[in-house]
Coordinates of C-alpha atoms in Angstrom, one line a residue:
Chain A
M261 CA 56.5 84.7 84.7
N262 CA 53.7 84.1 82.2
C263 CA 52.8 80.4 82.2
P264 CA 51.4 78.9 79.0
A265 CA 47.7 78.4 78.5
P266 CA 46.5 75.2 80.1
E267 CA 45.6 73.9 76.6
H268 CA 49.2 74.3 75.5
L269 CA 50.7 72.9 78.6
L270 CA 48.5 69.8 78.2
A271 CA 49.5 69.5 74.6
Y272 CA 53.1 69.7 75.6
A273 CA 52.5 67.0 78.2
E274 CA 51.1 64.7 75.6
G275 CA 54.3 65.0 73.5
A276 CA 53.6 68.0 71.1
A277 CA 56.6 69.9 69.9
L278 CA 56.2 73.3 71.6
P279 CA 59.7 74.8 72.1
D280 CA 58.3 77.9 73.9
V281 CA 56.5 75.7 76.4
A282 CA 59.5 73.5 76.9
T283 CA 61.7 76.6 77.6
H284 CA 59.1 77.8 80.1
V285 CA 58.7 74.5 81.9
A286 CA 62.4 74.2 82.4
T287 CA 62.3 77.3 84.6
C288 CA 58.9 77.1 86.2
A289 CA 58.5 74.9 89.3
N290 CA 54.7 75.2 89.3
C291 CA 54.3 74.0 85.7
R292 CA 56.7 71.2 86.4
K293 CA 54.7 70.2 89.4
Q294 CA 51.5 70.3 87.3
L295 CA 53.1 68.0 84.8
A296 CA 54.5 65.7 87.5
E297 CA 51.0 65.3 89.1
L298 CA 49.5 64.6 85.8
G299 CA 52.1 62.0 84.9
A300 CA 51.7 60.3 88.3
F301 CA 48.0 60.1 88.0
E302 CA 48.1 58.8 84.4
T303 CA 50.6 56.1 85.4
L304 CA 48.5 55.2 88.4
L305 CA 45.3 55.0 86.4
A306 CA 46.8 53.1 83.5
S307 CA 48.4 50.5 85.9
Q308 CA 45.1 49.6 87.4
A309 CA 43.3 48.0 84.4
V310 CA 44.1 44.4 83.6
A311 CA 42.8 42.5 80.6
P312 CA 41.4 39.0 81.1
A313 CA 44.2 36.5 81.3
A314 CA 43.7 34.7 78.0
E315 CA 43.2 37.9 76.1
R316 CA 46.2 39.5 77.7
E317 CA 48.4 36.6 76.6
R318 CA 47.2 36.9 73.1
L319 CA 48.0 40.6 73.1
R320 CA 51.4 40.0 74.6
S321 CA 52.1 37.3 71.9
A322 CA 51.0 39.7 69.2
T323 CA 53.2 42.4 70.6
W324 CA 56.2 40.1 70.8
R325 CA 55.6 39.1 67.1
L326 CA 55.3 42.6 66.0
L327 CA 58.4 43.8 67.8
Q328 CA 60.3 40.9 66.4
G329 CA 59.4 42.2 62.9
G330 CA 57.0 39.4 62.3
P331 CA 53.7 39.6 60.4
A332 CA 51.3 42.2 61.6
R333 CA 48.5 39.7 62.2
S334 CA 48.6 36.0 62.6
T335 CA 45.0 35.0 63.5
A336 CA 42.9 38.1 62.8
P337 CA 41.7 38.5 59.2
V338 CA 44.3 40.2 57.0
R339 CA 43.1 43.7 56.3
R340 CA 43.7 44.5 52.7
F341 CA 42.8 48.0 51.6
P342 CA 40.4 50.3 53.3
V343 CA 36.8 49.9 52.2
W344 CA 35.9 53.2 50.4
P345 CA 32.2 53.9 50.5
A346 CA 31.0 55.0 47.1
L347 CA 30.5 58.5 48.2
G348 CA 33.9 58.6 49.8
V349 CA 35.8 58.0 46.6
A350 CA 35.7 61.7 45.8
A351 CA 37.6 62.5 49.0
L352 CA 40.3 60.0 47.9
A353 CA 40.5 61.1 44.3
A354 CA 44.2 60.3 44.1
A355 CA 43.7 56.6 45.1
V356 CA 44.5 54.9 41.8
L357 CA 45.1 51.2 41.3
A358 CA 47.8 50.8 38.7
A359 CA 48.2 47.2 37.6
L360 CA 50.6 48.2 34.8
T361 CA 53.8 46.3 34.1
L362 CA 56.3 47.1 31.4
W363 CA 57.3 43.5 30.8
P364 CA 55.4 40.4 30.2
A365 CA 54.5 38.6 33.4
A366 CA 56.8 35.7 34.2
H367 CA 55.8 32.6 36.2
G368 CA 56.9 33.8 39.6
L369 CA 55.8 37.4 40.0
T370 CA 52.4 38.6 38.7
N371 CA 49.5 40.9 39.4
L372 CA 51.7 43.8 40.4
G373 CA 49.8 46.8 41.5
V374 CA 50.3 50.1 43.3
H375 CA 47.7 51.8 45.5
S376 CA 48.4 55.4 46.3
Y377 CA 46.3 57.8 48.3
P378 CA 46.6 61.2 49.8
V379 CA 47.3 61.6 53.5
E380 CA 44.3 62.7 55.5
G381 CA 46.1 64.3 58.4
G382 CA 47.0 63.3 61.9
L383 CA 50.4 62.5 63.1
R384 CA 51.9 61.8 59.6
A385 CA 50.3 64.9 58.1
E386 CA 53.6 66.0 56.7
A387 CA 53.6 63.3 54.1
G388 CA 51.9 64.1 50.8
L389 CA 51.1 60.6 49.6
R390 CA 51.2 57.1 50.8
F391 CA 51.3 53.9 48.8
A392 CA 51.3 50.2 49.1
M393 CA 52.0 47.4 46.6
T394 CA 50.1 44.3 45.8
L395 CA 51.5 41.3 44.0
R396 CA 51.1 37.6 43.5
V397 CA 53.8 35.0 43.8
A398 CA 53.5 31.4 42.5
D399 CA 56.2 30.1 44.9
P400 CA 57.9 31.3 48.0
R401 CA 59.8 34.5 47.2
W402 CA 61.8 37.3 48.8
V403 CA 61.0 40.7 47.4
A404 CA 63.1 43.9 47.2
I405 CA 61.7 47.3 46.1
W406 CA 63.3 50.5 44.8
E407 CA 61.7 53.8 43.9
L408 CA 63.0 55.5 40.8
G409 CA 62.8 59.2 39.9
A410 CA 64.4 61.5 37.5
G411 CA 68.1 60.7 38.0
T412 CA 67.5 59.0 41.3
G413 CA 67.0 55.6 42.7
K414 CA 66.5 54.6 46.3
R415 CA 65.8 51.3 48.0
L416 CA 62.5 51.1 49.9
L417 CA 62.6 47.5 51.1
P418 CA 64.5 46.0 52.8
D419 CA 65.4 49.2 54.7
A420 CA 67.9 48.5 57.5
S421 CA 67.4 52.0 58.9
A422 CA 63.6 51.6 59.4
P423 CA 62.2 50.3 62.7
L424 CA 60.7 47.4 60.7
P425 CA 63.2 46.7 57.9
T426 CA 60.6 44.6 55.9
Y427 CA 57.6 46.8 56.8
G428 CA 55.8 44.1 58.7
V429 CA 56.2 41.5 55.9
T430 CA 57.6 38.1 56.7
F431 CA 59.7 36.6 54.0
P432 CA 59.8 34.4 52.1
L433 CA 56.3 35.3 50.9
P434 CA 54.3 32.1 50.5
A435 CA 52.5 31.5 47.2
G436 CA 49.5 33.7 46.8
D437 CA 48.5 37.4 47.0
H438 CA 50.3 39.8 49.2
R439 CA 50.3 43.4 50.3
I440 CA 53.5 45.3 51.0
P441 CA 53.8 46.9 53.5
A442 CA 51.8 44.4 55.6
A443 CA 49.5 47.0 57.1
E444 CA 48.1 50.4 56.1
L445 CA 49.8 52.1 59.1
L446 CA 53.2 51.1 57.6
D447 CA 52.5 52.3 54.0
F448 CA 55.4 54.1 52.3
D449 CA 55.4 57.8 52.6
V450 CA 56.0 60.2 49.7
A451 CA 56.8 63.8 50.4
P452 CA 54.7 66.3 48.5
N453 CA 55.8 66.7 44.8
T454 CA 58.4 63.9 45.0
A455 CA 56.4 60.9 43.9
P456 CA 58.5 58.3 42.2
Q457 CA 58.1 57.8 38.5
Q458 CA 58.6 54.0 38.7
L459 CA 59.0 51.2 41.1
L460 CA 61.6 48.5 40.6
V461 CA 60.5 45.1 42.1
I462 CA 62.8 42.1 42.2
A463 CA 61.5 38.8 43.4
T464 CA 64.0 36.0 44.2
P465 CA 63.8 32.4 45.5
E466 CA 66.6 33.2 48.0
P467 CA 67.2 36.5 49.9
L468 CA 69.5 39.0 48.2
R469 CA 72.8 39.2 50.0
A470 CA 74.0 42.5 51.3
D471 CA 76.6 42.8 48.5
Q472 CA 73.9 42.1 45.9
L473 CA 71.6 44.8 47.4
A474 CA 74.5 47.3 47.5
A475 CA 75.3 46.5 43.9
I476 CA 71.8 47.1 42.8
D477 CA 71.6 50.3 44.8
A478 CA 74.6 51.5 43.0
L479 CA 73.2 50.5 39.6
V480 CA 69.8 52.1 40.0
G481 CA 71.0 55.0 42.1
K482 CA 71.2 57.3 39.1
G483 CA 67.8 56.3 37.8
D484 CA 69.1 55.6 34.3
Q485 CA 66.8 52.8 33.2
A486 CA 68.5 52.3 29.9
A487 CA 71.7 51.7 31.7
F488 CA 70.7 49.3 34.4
W489 CA 67.6 47.5 33.0
P490 CA 69.3 45.2 30.5
Q491 CA 71.7 43.9 33.2
L492 CA 69.2 43.6 35.9
S493 CA 66.5 41.9 33.9
Q494 CA 69.0 39.4 32.7
Q495 CA 70.4 38.7 36.1
F496 CA 67.0 38.6 37.8
P497 CA 64.2 37.1 35.6
E498 CA 61.6 38.2 38.1
A499 CA 62.5 41.9 38.0
R500 CA 59.7 44.2 37.1
L501 CA 59.4 47.9 36.5
L502 CA 56.1 49.4 37.5
A503 CA 54.9 52.9 36.6
F504 CA 53.8 54.9 39.7
P505 CA 50.2 56.0 39.3
S506 CA 49.9 59.7 38.4
R507 CA 47.5 61.9 40.3
Chain B
M72 CA 48.4 83.9 83.6
S73 CA 48.5 81.1 86.2
I74 CA 47.1 77.6 86.0
S75 CA 44.6 76.4 88.5
D76 CA 45.1 77.3 92.2
R77 CA 48.8 78.0 92.6
S78 CA 48.7 79.5 96.1
N79 CA 50.4 77.2 98.6
P80 CA 50.2 74.0 96.5
P81 CA 50.1 71.1 98.9
L82 CA 53.4 69.3 99.5
P83 CA 53.5 65.7 98.2
A84 CA 52.8 63.0 100.8
P85 CA 56.0 61.2 101.9
G86 CA 57.0 58.7 99.3
E87 CA 54.4 59.9 96.8
E88 CA 56.9 61.6 94.5
T89 CA 59.4 58.8 94.9
A90 CA 56.9 56.1 93.8
S91 CA 55.8 58.2 90.8
A92 CA 59.4 59.1 89.8
A93 CA 60.4 55.5 90.2
A94 CA 57.6 54.4 87.8
L95 CA 58.5 57.0 85.2
Q96 CA 62.1 55.9 85.4
R97 CA 61.1 52.3 85.1
D98 CA 59.2 53.1 81.9
R99 CA 62.0 55.3 80.6
D100 CA 64.5 52.4 81.2
L101 CA 62.3 49.9 79.4
L102 CA 61.8 52.3 76.6
A103 CA 65.6 52.9 76.2
R104 CA 66.2 49.2 76.2
W105 CA 63.5 48.6 73.7
R106 CA 64.9 51.3 71.4
D107 CA 68.3 49.6 71.7
G108 CA 66.8 46.4 70.4
D109 CA 65.6 44.6 73.6
V110 CA 62.3 43.2 72.3
E111 CA 61.5 41.8 75.7
A112 CA 61.7 45.2 77.3
G113 CA 59.3 46.6 74.8
T114 CA 56.9 43.8 75.2
T115 CA 57.0 44.1 79.0
L116 CA 56.3 47.9 78.8
L117 CA 53.4 47.5 76.4
D118 CA 52.0 44.5 78.3
H119 CA 51.8 46.6 81.5
Y120 CA 49.4 49.0 79.8
S121 CA 47.4 46.7 77.5
G122 CA 44.7 46.4 80.0
F123 CA 44.1 50.2 80.2
V124 CA 44.2 50.6 76.5
R125 CA 41.6 47.9 76.3
K126 CA 39.4 49.5 78.9
V127 CA 39.5 52.9 77.0
A128 CA 39.0 51.4 73.6
L129 CA 36.0 49.3 74.6
R130 CA 34.4 52.2 76.3
A131 CA 34.9 54.2 73.1
G132 CA 33.0 51.5 71.1
V133 CA 35.7 49.2 69.8
R134 CA 34.3 45.7 69.9
A135 CA 36.0 43.3 72.2
G136 CA 37.9 40.3 70.7
A137 CA 39.3 40.4 67.2
D138 CA 38.4 44.1 66.6
F139 CA 40.3 45.2 69.8
E140 CA 43.2 42.9 69.0
E141 CA 43.5 44.6 65.6
F142 CA 43.3 48.0 67.3
W143 CA 46.0 47.0 69.7
Q144 CA 48.3 45.8 66.9
D145 CA 47.8 49.0 65.0
L146 CA 48.8 50.9 68.1
V147 CA 51.9 48.8 68.6
L148 CA 52.9 49.4 64.9
R149 CA 52.3 53.1 65.5
L150 CA 54.6 53.1 68.5
L151 CA 57.2 51.1 66.6
Q152 CA 57.4 53.8 63.9
Q153 CA 57.8 56.5 66.6
L154 CA 60.3 54.5 68.6
P155 CA 63.5 56.4 67.5
D156 CA 62.1 59.7 68.8
L157 CA 59.8 58.4 71.6
T158 CA 62.1 59.0 74.6
G159 CA 62.4 62.7 73.7
R160 CA 58.6 63.1 73.5
L161 CA 57.9 61.7 77.0
R162 CA 57.0 64.7 79.1
T163 CA 55.0 63.4 82.0
S164 CA 54.7 59.6 81.7
F165 CA 54.7 56.8 79.1
A166 CA 51.1 56.2 80.2
G167 CA 50.3 59.8 79.3
Y168 CA 51.9 59.6 75.9
L169 CA 50.2 56.2 75.3
G170 CA 46.9 57.8 76.2
W171 CA 47.5 60.5 73.6
Q172 CA 48.3 57.9 70.9
V173 CA 45.2 55.9 71.9
R174 CA 43.0 59.0 71.6
D175 CA 44.4 59.9 68.3
Q176 CA 44.0 56.3 67.0
L177 CA 40.4 56.2 68.3
R178 CA 39.7 59.5 66.4
S179 CA 40.9 57.8 63.1
W180 CA 38.9 54.7 64.0
R181 CA 35.7 56.6 64.6
R182 CA 36.2 58.5 61.3
R183 CA 36.6 55.2 59.5
E184 CA 33.5 53.8 61.2
R185 CA 31.5 56.8 60.2
R186 CA 32.7 56.5 56.6
S187 CA 31.6 52.9 56.6
G188 CA 28.2 53.9 57.8
I189 CA 28.7 52.4 61.3
V190 CA 27.6 54.8 64.0
T191 CA 28.8 54.0 67.5
E192 CA 27.2 55.9 70.3
H193 CA 29.7 57.0 72.9
V194 CA 28.5 55.1 75.9
V195 CA 30.3 55.1 79.2
V196 CA 30.4 51.4 80.0
V197 CA 32.0 50.0 83.1
H198 CA 33.8 46.7 82.6
H199 CA 34.0 44.8 85.9
D200 CA 36.7 42.3 84.9
E201 CA 39.7 43.5 86.9
P202 CA 41.2 41.2 89.5
G203 CA 40.2 41.7 93.1
D204 CA 42.6 44.3 94.4
R205 CA 42.3 46.5 91.3
M206 CA 38.5 46.4 91.7
A207 CA 39.1 48.2 95.0
F208 CA 41.0 50.9 93.1
W209 CA 38.2 51.4 90.6
E210 CA 35.6 51.6 93.3
A211 CA 37.7 54.1 95.2
L212 CA 38.2 56.1 92.0
R213 CA 34.5 56.1 91.3
A214 CA 33.8 57.4 94.7
C215 CA 36.4 60.1 94.3
A216 CA 35.1 61.1 90.9
A217 CA 31.6 61.4 92.3
G218 CA 32.9 64.1 94.6
L219 CA 34.0 66.2 91.7
P220 CA 32.0 69.1 90.4
P221 CA 29.7 67.8 87.6
R222 CA 31.7 69.3 84.7
E223 CA 35.0 68.0 86.1
Q224 CA 33.4 64.5 86.5
A225 CA 32.4 64.6 82.8
V226 CA 35.9 65.8 81.7
F227 CA 37.5 63.0 83.7
E228 CA 35.2 60.4 82.2
H229 CA 35.5 61.6 78.7
R230 CA 39.3 62.3 78.6
F231 CA 40.8 59.7 80.8
L232 CA 38.4 56.8 80.3
G233 CA 36.5 57.7 77.2
G234 CA 39.4 58.2 74.8
L235 CA 38.3 61.6 73.6
D236 CA 40.7 64.4 72.9
L237 CA 40.5 68.0 74.2
T238 CA 38.4 69.3 71.4
E239 CA 35.9 66.4 71.6
V240 CA 35.6 66.7 75.3
A241 CA 35.0 70.4 75.0
A242 CA 32.2 69.8 72.5
R243 CA 30.6 67.3 74.9
V244 CA 30.7 69.5 77.9
D245 CA 29.8 72.6 76.0
S246 CA 33.1 74.4 76.7
N247 CA 36.4 75.2 75.1
A248 CA 39.7 73.4 74.9
N249 CA 41.5 75.7 77.3
A250 CA 38.8 75.5 80.0
V251 CA 38.8 71.7 79.6
A252 CA 42.6 71.6 80.0
Q253 CA 42.4 73.7 83.1
A254 CA 39.8 71.3 84.5
V255 CA 42.1 68.4 83.7
F256 CA 44.9 69.7 85.8
R257 CA 42.5 70.6 88.6
L258 CA 40.7 67.3 88.7
V259 CA 43.9 65.3 88.6
R260 CA 45.0 67.0 91.8
R261 CA 41.7 66.5 93.5
L262 CA 41.5 62.8 92.5
R263 CA 45.0 62.1 93.6
D264 CA 44.4 63.8 97.0
C265 CA 41.2 61.7 97.4
L266 CA 42.8 58.5 96.3
L267 CA 45.6 59.1 98.8
T268 CA 43.1 59.3 101.6
K269 CA 41.8 55.9 100.5
G270 CA 45.2 54.3 100.5
F271 CA 46.1 54.4 96.8
D272 CA 49.4 56.2 96.6
G273 CA 51.5 54.4 94.0
P274 CA 51.5 53.6 90.3
G275 CA 51.7 49.9 90.9
D276 CA 54.4 47.4 90.0
L277 CA 54.8 45.7 86.8
L278 CA 53.1 42.3 86.9

């Protein structure tokens, strides 16, 4: 029996998708023993470090808040966008801030912007682009977002199927400037060559009900702006259409 | 091709496999409950390993305090996104998977620091802030690691405590990833055998 190279067995141990290694491990007692010894040692080692009590409690509280779907950070400074060194801008050539709105700004929702950037690699390397939005609200607001393409429309937020349906954002947003999603790690993914053409943002003083969300989903699902916009803009004064920045 | 010394691998000490298997099952159970919506289970699981993540991150140069708390929160968010598929990716232990995520996140963090012009020397720093009985474990581990061949010592420090991935470790010990991986499996067995002789034979209970 030819066992995999140690490098591949270790990668498999760490969670890499290696079907050939998985097939081999299922039938090789020695490889399974190697993995079991590694796992036991890792668990033993990781169990023997304890953070100072006060810090541990802060970490636990932060974990609890995050798992509850709360804000990403409560006491640490809110991280906005990455700081791009001047010479690093070239490496992030597709990062364009588009503060373009198609309709006059109303009182409640202003300063809409989209920040998109290429994915650098790592575990989410399959995504072509990522993006986040910025906006300002004058009063507490709930926000829902849809991405619109040629003949398509899909709701981004809230997304009941996502681990964090509101992408780390706590609603209602208090008055002020905000970033959606709440942290860079949660930014929306865009598969290569499928960037949306526009984003539909609707801000409301009360959360949209499930039936309202479903109705809007159906209305924008075909991506026909001429058909849905008059009705939506009349029903929701703080609805905005935002052009997605082109690369 | 075989991995490490396969001739007559030693039998596990009585209870050794049971304790390890129990810990892995505990973590799997907590993970399953967390995936099914039990926030307390997820919090308990992550709380158990927060100390180790802190130890590795601080050794890698992440500053204690607010910087590490931000690092921790980014890690939790990363795990949250992977939660639906996490159980299927657990091959050896949750601690091992967590270690991989920490190493990957540290790599991104180092890249960001370099872009910002911040250069952090990789310094192996020992933090003596563990409670009494755990201090005994770290002393025992240090003694066992000192008995390893020099290269295996370096591999152990860099990979398990320094937050470096295989490629980074290979660069530091002037070797290749495959040889480093082989050293990992070998030193794990040696360290566990040594720790067993010093009375450390279990993964520890959740606090």
